[in-house]
Coordinates of C-alpha atoms in Angstrom, one line a residue:
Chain A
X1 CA 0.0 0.0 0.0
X2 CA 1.7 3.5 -0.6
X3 CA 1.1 6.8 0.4
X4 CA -0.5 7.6 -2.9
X5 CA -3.2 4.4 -2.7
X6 CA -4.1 5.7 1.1
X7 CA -4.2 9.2 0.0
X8 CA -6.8 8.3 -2.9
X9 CA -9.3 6.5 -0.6
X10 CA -9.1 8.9 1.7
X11 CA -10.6 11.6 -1.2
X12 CA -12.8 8.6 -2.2
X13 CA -14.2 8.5 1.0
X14 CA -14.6 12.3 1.4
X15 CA -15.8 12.5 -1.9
X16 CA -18.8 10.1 -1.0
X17 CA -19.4 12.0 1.9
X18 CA -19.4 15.2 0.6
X19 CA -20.5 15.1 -3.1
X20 CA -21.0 18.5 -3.2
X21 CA -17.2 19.6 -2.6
X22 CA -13.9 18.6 -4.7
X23 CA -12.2 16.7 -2.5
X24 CA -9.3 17.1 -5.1
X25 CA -9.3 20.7 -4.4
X26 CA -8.5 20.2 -1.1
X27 CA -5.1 21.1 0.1
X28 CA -2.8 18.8 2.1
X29 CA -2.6 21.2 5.0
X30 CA -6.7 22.6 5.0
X31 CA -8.6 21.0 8.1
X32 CA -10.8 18.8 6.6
X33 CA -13.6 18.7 9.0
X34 CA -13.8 23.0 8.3
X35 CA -13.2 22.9 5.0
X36 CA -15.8 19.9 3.6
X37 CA -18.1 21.1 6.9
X38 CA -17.9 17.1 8.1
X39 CA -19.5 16.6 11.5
X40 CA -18.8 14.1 13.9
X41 CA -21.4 12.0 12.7
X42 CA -19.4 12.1 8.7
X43 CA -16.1 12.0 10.5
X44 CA -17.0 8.4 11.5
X45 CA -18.2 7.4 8.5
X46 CA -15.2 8.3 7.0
X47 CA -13.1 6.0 9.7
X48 CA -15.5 3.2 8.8
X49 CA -14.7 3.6 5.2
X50 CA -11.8 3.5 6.0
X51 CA -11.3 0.6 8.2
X52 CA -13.3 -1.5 5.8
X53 CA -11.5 -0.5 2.5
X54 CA -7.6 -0.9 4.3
X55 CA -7.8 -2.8 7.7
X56 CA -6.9 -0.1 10.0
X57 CA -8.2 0.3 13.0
X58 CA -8.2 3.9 14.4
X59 CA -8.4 4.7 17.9
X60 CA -10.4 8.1 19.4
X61 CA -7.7 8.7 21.1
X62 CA -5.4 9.5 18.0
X63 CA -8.6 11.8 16.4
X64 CA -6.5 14.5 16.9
X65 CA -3.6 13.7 14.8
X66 CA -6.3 13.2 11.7
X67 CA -7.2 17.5 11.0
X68 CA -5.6 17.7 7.7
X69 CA -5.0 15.2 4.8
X70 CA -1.6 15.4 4.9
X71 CA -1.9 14.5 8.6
X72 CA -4.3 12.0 8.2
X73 CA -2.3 9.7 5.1
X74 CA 0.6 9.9 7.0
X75 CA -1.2 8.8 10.3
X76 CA -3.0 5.7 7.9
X77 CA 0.1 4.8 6.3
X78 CA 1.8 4.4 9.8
X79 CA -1.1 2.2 11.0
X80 CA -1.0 0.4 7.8
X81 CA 2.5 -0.5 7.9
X82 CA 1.7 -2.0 11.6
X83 CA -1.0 -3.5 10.6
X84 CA 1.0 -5.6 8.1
X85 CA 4.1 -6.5 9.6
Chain B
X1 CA -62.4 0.4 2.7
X2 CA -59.4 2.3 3.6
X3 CA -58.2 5.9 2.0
X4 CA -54.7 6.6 1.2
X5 CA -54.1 10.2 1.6
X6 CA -51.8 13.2 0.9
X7 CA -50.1 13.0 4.4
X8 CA -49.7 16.3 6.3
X9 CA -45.7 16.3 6.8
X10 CA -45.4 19.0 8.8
X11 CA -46.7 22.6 9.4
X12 CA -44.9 23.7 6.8
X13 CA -46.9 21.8 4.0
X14 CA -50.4 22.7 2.7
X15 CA -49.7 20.4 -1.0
X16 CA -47.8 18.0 -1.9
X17 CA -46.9 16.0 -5.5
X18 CA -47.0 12.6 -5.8
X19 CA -44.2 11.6 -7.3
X20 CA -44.6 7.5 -7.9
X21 CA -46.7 4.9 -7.0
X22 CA -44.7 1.8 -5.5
X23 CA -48.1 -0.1 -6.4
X24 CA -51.2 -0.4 -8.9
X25 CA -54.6 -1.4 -8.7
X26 CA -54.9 -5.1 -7.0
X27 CA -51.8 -5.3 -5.5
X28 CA -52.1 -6.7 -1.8
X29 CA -50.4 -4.1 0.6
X30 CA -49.9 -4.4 4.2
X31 CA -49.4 -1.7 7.1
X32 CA -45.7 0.0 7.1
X33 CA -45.5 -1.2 3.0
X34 CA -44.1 2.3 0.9
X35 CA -46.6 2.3 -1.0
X36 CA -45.7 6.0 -2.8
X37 CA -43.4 8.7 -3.0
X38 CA -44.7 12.2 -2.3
X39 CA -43.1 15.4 -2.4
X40 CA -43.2 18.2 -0.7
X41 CA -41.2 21.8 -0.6
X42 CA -38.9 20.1 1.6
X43 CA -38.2 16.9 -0.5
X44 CA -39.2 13.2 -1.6
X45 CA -40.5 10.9 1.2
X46 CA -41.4 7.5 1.2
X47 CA -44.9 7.2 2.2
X48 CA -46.4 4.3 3.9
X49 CA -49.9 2.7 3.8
X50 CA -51.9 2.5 7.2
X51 CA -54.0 -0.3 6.5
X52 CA -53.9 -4.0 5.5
X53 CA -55.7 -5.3 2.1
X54 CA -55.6 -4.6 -1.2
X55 CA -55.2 -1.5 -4.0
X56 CA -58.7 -0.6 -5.0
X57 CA -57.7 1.9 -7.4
X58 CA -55.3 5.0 -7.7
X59 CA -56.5 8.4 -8.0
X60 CA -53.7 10.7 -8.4
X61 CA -51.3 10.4 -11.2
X62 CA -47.9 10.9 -11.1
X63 CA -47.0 14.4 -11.2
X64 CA -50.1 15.6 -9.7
X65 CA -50.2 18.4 -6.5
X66 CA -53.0 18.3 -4.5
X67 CA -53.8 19.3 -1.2
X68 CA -53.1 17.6 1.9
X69 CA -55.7 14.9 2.8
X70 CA -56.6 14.8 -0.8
X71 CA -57.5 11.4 -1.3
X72 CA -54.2 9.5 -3.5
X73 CA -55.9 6.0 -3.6
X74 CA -58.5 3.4 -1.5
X75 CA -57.4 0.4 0.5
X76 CA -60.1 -2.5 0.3
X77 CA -59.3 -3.3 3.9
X78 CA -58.5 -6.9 4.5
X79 CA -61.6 -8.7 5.8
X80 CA -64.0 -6.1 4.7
X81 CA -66.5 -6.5 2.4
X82 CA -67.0 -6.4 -1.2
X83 CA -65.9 -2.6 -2.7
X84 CA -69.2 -0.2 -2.2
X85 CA -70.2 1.9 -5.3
X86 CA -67.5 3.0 -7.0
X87 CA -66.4 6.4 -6.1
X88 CA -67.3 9.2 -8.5
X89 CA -64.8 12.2 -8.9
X90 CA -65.1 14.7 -6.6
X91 CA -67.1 18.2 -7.5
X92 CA -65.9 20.6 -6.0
X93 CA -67.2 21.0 -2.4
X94 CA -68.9 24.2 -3.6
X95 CA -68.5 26.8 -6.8
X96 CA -66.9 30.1 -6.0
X97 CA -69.1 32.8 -5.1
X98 CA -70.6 34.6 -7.6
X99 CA -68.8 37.0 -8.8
X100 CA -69.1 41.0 -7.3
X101 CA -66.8 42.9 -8.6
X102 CA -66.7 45.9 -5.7
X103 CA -65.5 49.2 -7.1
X104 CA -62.4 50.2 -5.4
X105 CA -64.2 53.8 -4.2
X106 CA -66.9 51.6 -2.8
X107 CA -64.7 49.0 -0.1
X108 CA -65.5 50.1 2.9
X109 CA -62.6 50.7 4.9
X110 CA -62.8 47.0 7.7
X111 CA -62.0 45.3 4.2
X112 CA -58.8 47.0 3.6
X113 CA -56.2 46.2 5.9
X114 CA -54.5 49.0 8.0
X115 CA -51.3 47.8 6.6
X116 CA -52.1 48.0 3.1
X117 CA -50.3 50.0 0.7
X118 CA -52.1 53.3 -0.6
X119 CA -55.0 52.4 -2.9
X120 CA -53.0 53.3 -5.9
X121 CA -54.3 50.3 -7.3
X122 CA -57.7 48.8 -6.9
X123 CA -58.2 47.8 -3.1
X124 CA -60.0 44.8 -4.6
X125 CA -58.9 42.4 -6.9
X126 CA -60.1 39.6 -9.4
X127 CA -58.9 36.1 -7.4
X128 CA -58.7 35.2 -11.3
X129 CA -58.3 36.7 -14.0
X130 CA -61.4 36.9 -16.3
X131 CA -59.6 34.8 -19.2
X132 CA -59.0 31.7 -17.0
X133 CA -62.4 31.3 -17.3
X134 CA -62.7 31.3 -13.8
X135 CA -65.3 32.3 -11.5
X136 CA -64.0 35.7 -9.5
X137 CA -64.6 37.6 -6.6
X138 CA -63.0 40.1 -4.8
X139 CA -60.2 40.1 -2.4
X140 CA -58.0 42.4 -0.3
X141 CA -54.3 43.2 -1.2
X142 CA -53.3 41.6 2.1
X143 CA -55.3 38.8 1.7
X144 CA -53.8 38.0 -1.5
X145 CA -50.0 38.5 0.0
X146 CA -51.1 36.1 2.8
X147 CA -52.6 34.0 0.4
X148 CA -49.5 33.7 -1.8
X149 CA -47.3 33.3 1.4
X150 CA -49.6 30.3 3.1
X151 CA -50.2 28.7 -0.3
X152 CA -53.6 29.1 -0.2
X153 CA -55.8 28.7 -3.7
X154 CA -57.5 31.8 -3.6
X155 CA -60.2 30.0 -5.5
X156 CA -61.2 27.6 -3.1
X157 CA -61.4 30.5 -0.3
X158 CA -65.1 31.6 0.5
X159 CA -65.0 35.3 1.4
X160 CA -67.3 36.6 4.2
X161 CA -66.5 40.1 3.1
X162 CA -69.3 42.3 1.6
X163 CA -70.0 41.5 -1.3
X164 CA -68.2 37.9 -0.5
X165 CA -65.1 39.5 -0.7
X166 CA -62.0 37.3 0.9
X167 CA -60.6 39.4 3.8
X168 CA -57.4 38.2 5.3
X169 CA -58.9 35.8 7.9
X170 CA -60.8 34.2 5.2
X171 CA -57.7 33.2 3.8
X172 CA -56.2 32.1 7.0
X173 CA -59.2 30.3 8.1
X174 CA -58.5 28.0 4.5
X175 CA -54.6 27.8 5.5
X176 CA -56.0 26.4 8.9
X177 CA -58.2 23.9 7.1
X178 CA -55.7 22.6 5.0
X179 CA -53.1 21.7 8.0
X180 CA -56.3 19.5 9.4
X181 CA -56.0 16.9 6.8
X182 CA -59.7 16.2 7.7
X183 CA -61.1 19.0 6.4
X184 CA -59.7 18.5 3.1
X185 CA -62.9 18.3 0.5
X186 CA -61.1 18.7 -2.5
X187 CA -61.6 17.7 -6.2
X188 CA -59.7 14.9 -7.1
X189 CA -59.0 14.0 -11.0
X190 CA -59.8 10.5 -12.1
X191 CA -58.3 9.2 -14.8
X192 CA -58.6 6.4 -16.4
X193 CA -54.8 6.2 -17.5
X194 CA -53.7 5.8 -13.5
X195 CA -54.1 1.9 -13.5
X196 CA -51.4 2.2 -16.1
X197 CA -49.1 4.1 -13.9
X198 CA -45.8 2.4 -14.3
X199 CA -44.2 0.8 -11.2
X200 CA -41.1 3.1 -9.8
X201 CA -39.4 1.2 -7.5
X202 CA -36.4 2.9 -5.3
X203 CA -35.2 5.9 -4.3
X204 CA -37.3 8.5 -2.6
X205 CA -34.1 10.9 -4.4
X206 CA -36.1 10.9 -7.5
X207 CA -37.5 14.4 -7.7
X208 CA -39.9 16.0 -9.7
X209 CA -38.4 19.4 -9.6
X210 CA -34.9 21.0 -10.5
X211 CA -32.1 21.5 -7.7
X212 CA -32.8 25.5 -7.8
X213 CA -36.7 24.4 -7.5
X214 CA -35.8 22.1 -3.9
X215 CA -33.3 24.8 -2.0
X216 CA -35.9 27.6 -2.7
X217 CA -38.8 25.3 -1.9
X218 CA -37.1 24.1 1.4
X219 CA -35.9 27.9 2.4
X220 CA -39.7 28.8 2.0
X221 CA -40.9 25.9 4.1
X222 CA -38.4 27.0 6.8
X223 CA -39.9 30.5 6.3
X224 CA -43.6 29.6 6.8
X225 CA -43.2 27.6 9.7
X226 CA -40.8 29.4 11.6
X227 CA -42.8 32.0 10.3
X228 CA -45.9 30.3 11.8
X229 CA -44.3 30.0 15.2
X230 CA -42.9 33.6 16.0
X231 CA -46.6 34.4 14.6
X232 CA -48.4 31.9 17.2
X233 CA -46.3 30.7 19.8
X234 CA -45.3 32.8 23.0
X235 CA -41.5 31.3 23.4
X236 CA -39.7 31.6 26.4
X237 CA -36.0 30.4 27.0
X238 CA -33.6 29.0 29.2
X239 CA -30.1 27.8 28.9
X240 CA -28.0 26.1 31.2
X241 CA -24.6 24.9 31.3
X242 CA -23.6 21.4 32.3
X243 CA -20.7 19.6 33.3
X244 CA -19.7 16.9 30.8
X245 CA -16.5 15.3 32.0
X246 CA -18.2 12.7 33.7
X247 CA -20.2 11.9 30.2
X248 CA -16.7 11.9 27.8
X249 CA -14.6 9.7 30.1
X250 CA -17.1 7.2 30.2
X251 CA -17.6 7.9 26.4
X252 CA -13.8 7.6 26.0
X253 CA -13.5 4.2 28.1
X254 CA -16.4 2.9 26.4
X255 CA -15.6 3.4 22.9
X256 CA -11.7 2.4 23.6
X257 CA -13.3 -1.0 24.2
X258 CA -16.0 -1.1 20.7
X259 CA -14.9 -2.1 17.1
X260 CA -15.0 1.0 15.3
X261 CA -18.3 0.5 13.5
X262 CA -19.6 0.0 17.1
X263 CA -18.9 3.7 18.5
X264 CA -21.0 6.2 20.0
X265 CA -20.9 9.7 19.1
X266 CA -21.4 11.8 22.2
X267 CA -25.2 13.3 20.3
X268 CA -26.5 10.2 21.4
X269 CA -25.5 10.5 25.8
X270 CA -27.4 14.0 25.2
X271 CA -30.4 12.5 23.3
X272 CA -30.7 9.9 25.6
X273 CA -30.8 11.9 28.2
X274 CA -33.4 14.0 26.7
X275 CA -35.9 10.9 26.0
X276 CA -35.4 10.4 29.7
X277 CA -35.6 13.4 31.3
X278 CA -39.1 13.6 29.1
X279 CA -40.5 10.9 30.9
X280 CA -40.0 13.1 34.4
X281 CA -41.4 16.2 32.3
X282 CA -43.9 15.1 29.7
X283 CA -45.4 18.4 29.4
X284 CA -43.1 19.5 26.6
X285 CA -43.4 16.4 24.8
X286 CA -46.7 16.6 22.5
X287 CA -48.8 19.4 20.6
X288 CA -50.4 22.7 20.8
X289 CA -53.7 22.3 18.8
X290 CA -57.2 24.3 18.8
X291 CA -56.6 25.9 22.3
X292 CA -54.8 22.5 24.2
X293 CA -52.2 20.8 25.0
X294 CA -52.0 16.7 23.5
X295 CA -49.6 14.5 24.6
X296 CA -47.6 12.6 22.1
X297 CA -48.5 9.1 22.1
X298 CA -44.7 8.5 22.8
X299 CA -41.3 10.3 23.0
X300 CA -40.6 10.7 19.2
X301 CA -37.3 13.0 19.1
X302 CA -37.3 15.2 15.4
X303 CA -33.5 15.4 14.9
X304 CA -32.7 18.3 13.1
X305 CA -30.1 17.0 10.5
X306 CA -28.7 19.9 8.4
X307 CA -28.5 18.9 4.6
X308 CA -24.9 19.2 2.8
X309 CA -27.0 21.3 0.2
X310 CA -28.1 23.5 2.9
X311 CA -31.4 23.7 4.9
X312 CA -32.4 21.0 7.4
X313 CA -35.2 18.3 8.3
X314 CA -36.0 16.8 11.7
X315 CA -37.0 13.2 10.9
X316 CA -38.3 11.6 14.2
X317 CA -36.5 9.1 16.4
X318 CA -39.6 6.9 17.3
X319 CA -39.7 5.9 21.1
X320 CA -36.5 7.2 21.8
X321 CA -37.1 7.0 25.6
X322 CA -37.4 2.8 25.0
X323 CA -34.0 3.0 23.2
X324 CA -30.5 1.9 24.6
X325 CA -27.5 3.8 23.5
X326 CA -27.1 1.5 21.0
X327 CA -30.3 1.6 19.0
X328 CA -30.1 5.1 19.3
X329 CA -27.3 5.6 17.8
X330 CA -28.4 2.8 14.8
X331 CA -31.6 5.1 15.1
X332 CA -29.4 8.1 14.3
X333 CA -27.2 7.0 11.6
X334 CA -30.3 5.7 9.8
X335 CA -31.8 8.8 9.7
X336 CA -29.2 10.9 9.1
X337 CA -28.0 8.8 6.1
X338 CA -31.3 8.7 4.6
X339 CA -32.0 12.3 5.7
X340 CA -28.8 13.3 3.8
X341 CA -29.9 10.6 1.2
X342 CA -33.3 12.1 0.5
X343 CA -35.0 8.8 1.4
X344 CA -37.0 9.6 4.3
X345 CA -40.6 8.4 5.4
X346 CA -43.2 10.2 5.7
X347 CA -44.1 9.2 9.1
X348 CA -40.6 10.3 10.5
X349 CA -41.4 14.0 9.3
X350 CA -45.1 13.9 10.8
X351 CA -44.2 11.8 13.8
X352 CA -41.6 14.3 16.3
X353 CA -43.3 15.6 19.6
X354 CA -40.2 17.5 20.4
X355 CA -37.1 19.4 18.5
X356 CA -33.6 18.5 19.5
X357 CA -30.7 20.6 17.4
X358 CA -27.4 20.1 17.8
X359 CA -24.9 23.3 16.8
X360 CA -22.1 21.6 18.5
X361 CA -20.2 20.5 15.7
X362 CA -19.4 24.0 14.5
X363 CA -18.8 27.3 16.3
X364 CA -22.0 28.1 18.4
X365 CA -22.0 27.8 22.0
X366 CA -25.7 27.7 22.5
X367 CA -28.9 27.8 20.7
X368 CA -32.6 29.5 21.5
X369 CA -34.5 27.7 18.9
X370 CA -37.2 28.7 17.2
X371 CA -40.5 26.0 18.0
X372 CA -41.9 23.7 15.6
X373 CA -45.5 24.0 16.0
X374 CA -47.8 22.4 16.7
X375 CA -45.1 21.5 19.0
X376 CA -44.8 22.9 22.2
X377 CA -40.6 22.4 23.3
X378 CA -37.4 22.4 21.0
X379 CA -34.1 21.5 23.4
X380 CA -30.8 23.1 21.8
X381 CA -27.2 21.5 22.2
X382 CA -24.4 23.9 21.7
X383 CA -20.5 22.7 21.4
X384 CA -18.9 21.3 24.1
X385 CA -16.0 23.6 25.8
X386 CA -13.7 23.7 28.2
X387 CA -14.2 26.2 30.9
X388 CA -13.9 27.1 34.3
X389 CA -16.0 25.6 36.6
X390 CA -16.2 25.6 40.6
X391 CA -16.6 22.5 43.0
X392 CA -16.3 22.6 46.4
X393 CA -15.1 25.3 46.6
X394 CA -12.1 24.9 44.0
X395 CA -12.1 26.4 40.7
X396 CA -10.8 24.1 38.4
X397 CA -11.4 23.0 34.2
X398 CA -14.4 21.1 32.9
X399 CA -15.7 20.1 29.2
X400 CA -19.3 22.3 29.7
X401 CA -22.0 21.8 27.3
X402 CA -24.7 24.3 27.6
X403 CA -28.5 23.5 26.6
X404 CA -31.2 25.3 25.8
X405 CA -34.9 25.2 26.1
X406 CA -37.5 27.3 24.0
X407 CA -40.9 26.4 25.2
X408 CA -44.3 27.4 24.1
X409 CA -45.6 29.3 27.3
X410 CA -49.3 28.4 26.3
X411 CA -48.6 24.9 27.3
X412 CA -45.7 25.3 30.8
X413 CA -44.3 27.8 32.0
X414 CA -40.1 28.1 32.9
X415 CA -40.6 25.8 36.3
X416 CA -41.5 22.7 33.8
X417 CA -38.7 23.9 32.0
X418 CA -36.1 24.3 34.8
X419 CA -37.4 20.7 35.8
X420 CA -36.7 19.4 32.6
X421 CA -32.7 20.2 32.9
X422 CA -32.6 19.8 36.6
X423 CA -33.2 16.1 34.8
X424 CA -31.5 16.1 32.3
X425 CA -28.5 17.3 34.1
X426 CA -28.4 14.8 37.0
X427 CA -28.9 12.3 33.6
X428 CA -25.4 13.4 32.3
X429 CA -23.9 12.8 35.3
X430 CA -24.6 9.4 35.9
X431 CA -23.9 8.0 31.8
X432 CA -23.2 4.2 33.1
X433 CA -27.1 4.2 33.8
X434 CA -28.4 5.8 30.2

């Protein structure tokens, strides 16, 4: 899995979310929850998505370390990694 | 025999179009079967049957608006007997008055409404123009603005003006009539091509109307019932702030422990705790119709879910006091997903005895809500922050989450009110017992 495969379902997963926006249009360092206007309710969606589509597992605890997409593929992509060793 | 009709979704809808037909003529239905698809200023909804038997016959074609409690189709009710004479179309329940043209010098002044406009033009109208071939009479320039703004067809209004000329509370005596889906004596169009309506099965999504055609429909639904409720409803509002660290540890423990796909969004502690603290005050959870108050005939919780395309509906959470954590928050995903995915019921949007909105997610700290009548309560949730907060004596930091409470004052007063948080804030303190 590479960065590029986690960053695409991430925008896949936005994109179902919010079909109104251009996820593509949104920058690696915008806060997604502000910029797309995801509530809590979309946020976990997305997780689900996310969980189901590459195996990770992400804790609440580590929500924090998810505001942007640059943050959040590099966050995946470390859980990933775990996940398959 | 049984009579499927334009459901009243809301105080916000006088019409509504049906949009498909699930079924035809001789197809066996059963109660809680989505039987059509109706569509109002606010959307599609699916649109159950009440009754067990069979499709007599359709009335309505696709396409058609009619008024609520226009009747759509009959049930031949299981275990009834044979179909009685068939039913003839409708007339309508009475012609327009003849019409009496009154001569603007000649309306005496109790007609014309303080706050209309200088007669410039005629003080007295045609309700229709002479080439629609329609029968006219008279009616204030107010009457006609409130007319327009309730969606009431001017034609079907009997003045009691001189001259039968429609004065303003003719016009809102009609708007009244159409919300009581019993009153509804409308004509109905029978045609002979409806038992070749073709089946549409699916998504409540499909719409009759263009996307510029929904947003301005559902802002001016928004409009006429929060207009209704300024108009009607005496508010008063309280707010209080309550502590919520007790709530998010045990929210934090517990969903450390659940799958993912098993977590519970913090919404759900607060709604919970509103179904409960109902039970204690069940004098905000019902109606304000005629001059009285009416229980609901359960706690149904309207969720206001805000649309990604902007405006909001509050599909109801049925029973929400009988559901655990859990189920509610299976109850909430549901309806937000189909909320969001334009495939709500129609019973959801008829159903809520109380308002719950939730601004936490963005920027606002509280909410004073604006009531959905005929409700009587709406219970605001503004985002959880961190502030200071004195115990014992020592001042120290606590996640605070203040509610609010707009209640209609014809049905409590702020005692019920301040009971109702005394409640639900003892509820929020204890979250291993919700």
């Amino acid at each position: 899995m590479t960065e590029d495969d986690v960053r695409q379902a991430i925008v896949n997963g936005l994109a179902e979310i919010a079909p109104e926006c251009d996820p593509g249009a949104l920058r690696g360092t915008d806060p997604i929850r502000r910029t797309l206007d995801i509530d809590s309710y979309d946020f976990l969606s997305l997780l689900i998505g996310l969980h189901e589509r590459l195996g990770v597992d992400i804790p609440e605890a580590d929500y924090g370390r998810l505001g942007t997409l640059d943050e959040m593929v590099a966050y995946v992509v470390e859980r990933v990694a775990k996940v398959e060793r | 025999m049984g009579e499927f009709k334009m459901p009243s979704l809301g105080a916000d809808m006088e019409k509504g179009t049906l949009v498909a037909w699930n079924v035809k003529a001789g197809d066996a239905v059963k109660h809680g079967d989505i039987i059509a698809v109706v569509e109002t200023e606010k959307g599609a909804f699916e649109t159950e049957c009440y009754e067990d038997g069979v499709i007599d016959r359709l009335f309505v074609e696709p396409g058609s608006t009619v008024p609520v409690g226009t009747t759509l189709a009959l049930v031949r009710v299981a275990g009834a007997e044979a179909p009685r004479a068939p039913v003839m179309p409708v007339q309508p329940a009475e012609p327009a008055p003849v019409p009496v043209p009154v001569p603007a010098a000649a309306a005496a002044p109790p007609v014309v409404e303080p706050t209309a406009p200088p007669p410039v033009e005629p003080a007295m109208e045609p309700a229709h123009s002479p080439e629609e071939g329609a029968a006219w009479v008279a009616v204030s320039p107010l009457a006609r603005r409130i007319a327009a703004q309730l969606g009431v067809d001017l034609s079907t209004v009997h003045g009691t003006g001189p001259g039968d000329a429609i004065r303003r509370e003719d016009v809102e005596q009609a708007a009244e009539a159409l919300r009581a889906p019993i009153h509804a004596a409308v004509p109905v169009v029978v045609s002979a091509a409806v038992a070749e309506v073709p089946l549409v099965h699916g998504s409540a999504g499909v719409s009759v109307r263009s996307e510029e055609e929904l947003h301005a429909g559902m802002r001016r639904a928004i409009a006429a019932a929060m207009s209704r409720s300024n108009r009607e409803i005496p508010h008063y509002y309280l707010s209080t702030r309550i502590d919520m660290s007790e709530s998010l540890r045990w929210l934090a423990e517990e969903n450390q422990r659940r799958p993912i796909q098993d977590r519970l969004l913090a919404a759900v502690l607060s709604l919970r705790a509103v179904a409960l603290a109902l039970r204690k005050v069940p004098e905000l959870n019902g109606f304000w119709t005629g001059d009285a108050y009416r229980p609901g005939d359960g706690i149904h919780i309207g969720f206001a879910v805000a649309l990604r395309r902007g405006g909001l509906v509050t599909p109801a959470i049925h029973d929400a006091d009988r559901k655990g954590l859990d189920e509610m928050q299976a109850a909430l995903n549901d309806v937000i997903k189909r909320a969001r995915g334009g495939r709500l019921r129609a019973s959801e949007m008829s159903d809520p005895t109380i308002t719950v909105t939730n601004l936490g997610e963005l920027g606002a700290e509280s909410v004073l809500g604006v009531i959905y009548p005929p409700q009587v309560a709406l219970v605001g949730f503004g985002r959880i922050t961190d502030q200071p907060w004195a115990v014992g004596g020592m001042l120290g930091v606590r996640p605070v989450l203040t509610a609010s409470l707009a209640g209609d004052h014809r049905a409590t007063d702020g005692h019920r009110g301040a009971q109702f948080f005394d409640a639900l804030g003892r509820l929020l303190q204890e979250p291993e017992k919700l």
